[in-house]
Coordinates of C-alpha atoms in Angstrom, one line a residue:
X1 CA 14.0 1.1 -11.7
X2 CA 13.3 -2.4 -13.1
X3 CA 10.9 -5.0 -11.7
X4 CA 13.6 -6.5 -9.6
X5 CA 14.5 -3.2 -8.0
X6 CA 10.9 -2.4 -7.4
X7 CA 10.3 -5.7 -5.6
X8 CA 13.5 -5.2 -3.5
X9 CA 12.2 -1.8 -2.4
X10 CA 8.7 -3.1 -1.6
X11 CA 10.3 -5.9 0.3
X12 CA 12.5 -3.5 2.3
X13 CA 9.7 -1.1 3.1
X14 CA 7.2 -3.8 4.1
X15 CA 9.6 -5.6 6.3
X16 CA 11.0 -2.4 7.7
X17 CA 7.5 -1.7 9.0
X18 CA 7.4 -5.2 10.5
X19 CA 10.8 -4.7 12.1
X20 CA 9.8 -1.4 13.7
X21 CA 6.5 -2.9 14.9
X22 CA 8.4 -5.9 16.4
X23 CA 10.8 -3.6 18.1
X24 CA 8.0 -1.6 19.6
X25 CA 6.1 -4.7 20.8
X26 CA 9.2 -6.2 22.2
X27 CA 10.1 -2.9 24.0
X28 CA 6.6 -2.8 25.6
X29 CA 6.8 -6.4 26.6
X30 CA 10.2 -5.9 28.3
X31 CA 9.0 -2.7 30.0
X32 CA 5.9 -4.5 31.3
X33 CA 7.9 -7.3 32.8
X34 CA 10.8 -5.1 34.2
X35 CA 8.8 -2.2 35.5
X36 CA 5.1 -3.2 35.5
X37 CA 4.1 -0.7 38.2
X38 CA 5.1 2.4 36.3
X39 CA 3.6 1.0 33.1
X40 CA 0.3 0.4 34.9
X41 CA 0.4 3.9 36.3
X42 CA 0.9 5.3 32.8
X43 CA -2.1 3.3 31.4
X44 CA -4.3 4.3 34.3
X45 CA -3.8 8.0 33.2
X46 CA -5.1 7.1 29.8
X47 CA -7.8 4.6 30.8
X48 CA -8.1 2.4 33.8
X49 CA -9.4 -0.5 31.6
X50 CA -6.1 -0.6 29.8
X51 CA -4.2 -1.8 32.9
X52 CA -5.0 -5.4 32.0
X53 CA -2.2 -5.1 29.3
X54 CA 0.4 -5.8 32.0
X55 CA -0.8 -9.5 32.0
X56 CA 0.5 -10.1 28.4
X57 CA 4.1 -9.1 28.8
X58 CA 5.6 -12.5 27.8
X59 CA 3.2 -12.7 24.8
X60 CA 4.4 -9.2 23.7
X61 CA 8.0 -10.3 24.0
X62 CA 7.4 -13.5 22.0
X63 CA 5.5 -11.7 19.2
X64 CA 8.0 -8.9 19.1
X65 CA 10.9 -11.3 18.7
X66 CA 9.2 -13.1 15.8
X67 CA 8.4 -9.8 14.1
X68 CA 12.0 -8.6 14.6
X69 CA 13.5 -11.8 13.1
X70 CA 11.0 -11.7 10.1
X71 CA 11.7 -8.0 9.5
X72 CA 15.4 -8.4 9.7
X73 CA 15.5 -11.3 7.4
X74 CA 13.2 -9.7 4.9
X75 CA 15.0 -6.3 4.8
X76 CA 18.6 -7.6 4.8
X77 CA 17.7 -10.5 2.4
X78 CA 16.3 -8.1 -0.1
X79 CA 18.9 -5.3 0.1
X80 CA 21.9 -7.6 0.3
X81 CA 20.4 -10.1 -2.1
X82 CA 21.1 -12.9 0.3
X83 CA 19.4 -16.1 -0.8
X84 CA 19.9 -17.7 2.6
X85 CA 18.0 -14.8 4.4
X86 CA 15.3 -14.8 1.8
X87 CA 14.8 -18.5 2.1
X88 CA 14.7 -18.3 5.9
X89 CA 12.1 -15.5 5.6
X90 CA 10.0 -17.6 3.2
X91 CA 10.2 -20.6 5.6
X92 CA 9.1 -18.6 8.7
X93 CA 6.2 -17.0 6.9
X94 CA 5.2 -20.4 5.4
X95 CA 5.2 -22.0 8.9
X96 CA 3.0 -19.2 10.3
X97 CA 0.6 -19.6 7.4
X98 CA 0.5 -23.4 7.8
X99 CA -0.1 -23.0 11.5
X100 CA -3.0 -20.7 10.8
X101 CA -4.5 -23.0 8.1
X102 CA -4.1 -26.0 10.4
X103 CA -5.8 -24.2 13.3
X104 CA -8.7 -23.3 11.0
X105 CA -9.0 -26.9 9.8
X106 CA -8.9 -28.3 13.3
X107 CA -11.7 -25.9 14.3
X108 CA -13.8 -27.0 11.4
X109 CA -13.1 -30.7 11.5
X110 CA -13.4 -31.1 15.3
X111 CA -16.3 -28.7 15.7
X112 CA -18.1 -31.7 17.3
X113 CA -15.7 -31.4 20.2
X114 CA -16.7 -27.8 20.8
X115 CA -18.9 -28.6 23.8
X116 CA -16.1 -30.5 25.5
X117 CA -13.7 -27.7 24.9
X118 CA -16.1 -25.1 26.1
X119 CA -16.8 -27.2 29.2
X120 CA -13.0 -27.4 29.9
X121 CA -12.7 -23.6 29.5
X122 CA -15.6 -23.1 31.7
X123 CA -14.1 -25.2 34.5
X124 CA -10.8 -23.3 34.2
X125 CA -12.6 -19.9 34.2
X126 CA -14.8 -20.9 37.2
X127 CA -11.8 -22.2 39.1
X128 CA -10.0 -18.9 38.4
X129 CA -13.0 -16.9 39.7
X130 CA -13.3 -19.1 42.9
X131 CA -9.6 -18.9 43.7
X132 CA -8.3 -15.6 42.5
X133 CA -11.2 -13.0 42.0
X134 CA -10.7 -10.5 44.7
X135 CA -7.3 -11.9 45.7
X136 CA -5.1 -11.6 42.6
X137 CA -5.2 -8.0 41.4
X138 CA -4.4 -8.9 37.7
X139 CA -7.0 -11.6 37.5
X140 CA -9.6 -9.4 39.1
X141 CA -8.8 -6.5 36.8
X142 CA -9.2 -8.7 33.7
X143 CA -12.5 -10.1 34.8
X144 CA -13.8 -6.7 35.9
X145 CA -12.9 -5.2 32.5
X146 CA -14.4 -8.1 30.6
X147 CA -17.7 -8.0 32.5
X148 CA -17.9 -4.2 32.2
X149 CA -17.2 -4.1 28.4
X150 CA -19.4 -7.1 27.6
X151 CA -22.1 -6.3 30.2
X152 CA -21.9 -9.9 31.6
X153 CA -21.4 -11.6 35.0
X154 CA -19.0 -14.5 35.6
X155 CA -18.5 -17.2 33.1
X156 CA -21.9 -18.8 33.4
X157 CA -23.7 -16.4 35.8
X158 CA -23.4 -14.8 39.2
X159 CA -23.1 -18.2 41.1
X160 CA -19.5 -18.5 39.8
X161 CA -18.5 -16.0 42.5
X162 CA -20.2 -17.9 45.4
X163 CA -16.9 -19.2 46.8
X164 CA -14.6 -16.5 45.6
X165 CA -12.4 -14.4 47.9
X166 CA -14.3 -11.3 46.8
X167 CA -17.6 -12.8 47.9
X168 CA -16.2 -14.2 51.1
X169 CA -14.7 -10.9 52.1
X170 CA -17.4 -8.4 51.0
X171 CA -20.4 -10.8 51.3
X172 CA -21.6 -9.3 48.0
X173 CA -21.3 -9.9 44.3
X174 CA -19.5 -7.7 41.7
X175 CA -21.5 -4.7 40.7
X176 CA -21.7 -6.0 37.1
X177 CA -23.9 -8.8 38.3
X178 CA -26.7 -6.4 39.3
X179 CA -28.7 -3.9 37.3
X180 CA -29.4 -1.3 40.0
X181 CA -28.5 -1.8 43.6
X182 CA -25.0 -1.2 45.1
X183 CA -23.7 -3.3 46.8
X184 CA -24.9 -6.2 44.7
X185 CA -26.7 -8.7 47.0
X186 CA -27.5 -12.3 46.1
X187 CA -31.3 -11.5 45.8
X188 CA -30.6 -8.6 43.4
X189 CA -28.1 -10.7 41.4
X190 CA -30.7 -13.4 41.1
X191 CA -33.4 -11.0 40.0
X192 CA -31.2 -9.1 37.6
X193 CA -30.3 -12.3 35.6
X194 CA -27.2 -10.8 34.0
X195 CA -26.0 -13.3 31.4
X196 CA -22.6 -15.0 31.7
X197 CA -19.6 -13.8 29.7
X198 CA -19.5 -17.1 27.7
X199 CA -22.7 -16.2 25.9
X200 CA -21.6 -12.5 25.6
X201 CA -18.3 -13.6 24.0
X202 CA -20.2 -15.9 21.6
X203 CA -22.6 -13.1 20.6
X204 CA -19.6 -10.7 20.1
X205 CA -17.9 -13.2 17.8
X206 CA -21.1 -13.8 15.8
X207 CA -21.8 -10.0 15.5
X208 CA -18.2 -9.4 14.3
X209 CA -17.6 -12.6 12.3
X210 CA -17.4 -10.8 9.0
X211 CA -14.8 -8.3 10.3
X212 CA -12.8 -11.2 11.8
X213 CA -13.0 -13.1 8.6
X214 CA -11.9 -10.1 6.5
X215 CA -9.0 -9.5 8.9
X216 CA -7.9 -13.2 8.6
X217 CA -8.2 -13.1 4.8
X218 CA -6.2 -9.9 4.7
X219 CA -3.4 -11.3 6.9
X220 CA -3.3 -14.5 4.8
X221 CA -3.1 -12.5 1.6
X222 CA -0.2 -10.4 2.9
X223 CA 1.6 -13.6 4.0
X224 CA 1.1 -15.2 0.6
X225 CA 2.3 -12.0 -1.2
X226 CA 5.4 -11.8 1.0
X227 CA 6.2 -15.4 0.2
X228 CA 5.7 -14.8 -3.5
X229 CA 7.9 -11.7 -3.5
X230 CA 10.7 -13.4 -1.5
X231 CA 10.7 -16.4 -3.7
X232 CA 10.8 -14.2 -6.9
X233 CA 13.8 -12.3 -5.5
X234 CA 15.4 -15.6 -4.5
X235 CA 15.1 -17.0 -8.0
X236 CA 16.1 -13.7 -9.7
X237 CA 19.4 -13.4 -7.8
X238 CA 21.0 -16.1 -9.8
X239 CA 19.7 -14.9 -13.1
X240 CA 21.1 -11.3 -12.7

């Protein structure tokens, strides 16, 4: 097996994995949207905290479709030596890489707007708590899981729940907002001083920044490698 054959095989295996992963993600996304109740019941048997996955059905479908297309173009382009498919694969990966780099540049260049962005996110989060917490099951589940895992309360603090359906109905705050007593009263929530999830998320990102950076670099490296291999195959087809 020469260099060309080896690159074809590597391209096929790599994109075959991507294709299968895309099919799996797409299948899960469709299952979630078509029969969310049974999917939630299945997740509950594994871990109740996983039931929030039902809220990302459309995201799973979109990601699955992109992975399917990429895997198909990469596999078929390599094995059938199709320049058109290889070029399309190269363009898709390039667009994804450019979008990632552009996002990183925007974050760095416009870091001065961070306070404004955070304020907007805070307004949306607080509005979600006031309107939907205790009323919409999916929103309530996501917030409960987030507060439990990060050991936080609300976006800013317990006062975010003051006008929520949960507070209006139960006259209490979520149990995550108190350290000891159950039910969680306003006096206990004020005494407990549980930090808001905004600070908890920031601390989580800071604590795991090296891991996130390594993952980002790894993904970028794989994308560049895939682009190089696809372009080498594209150029070698005519010279065979």
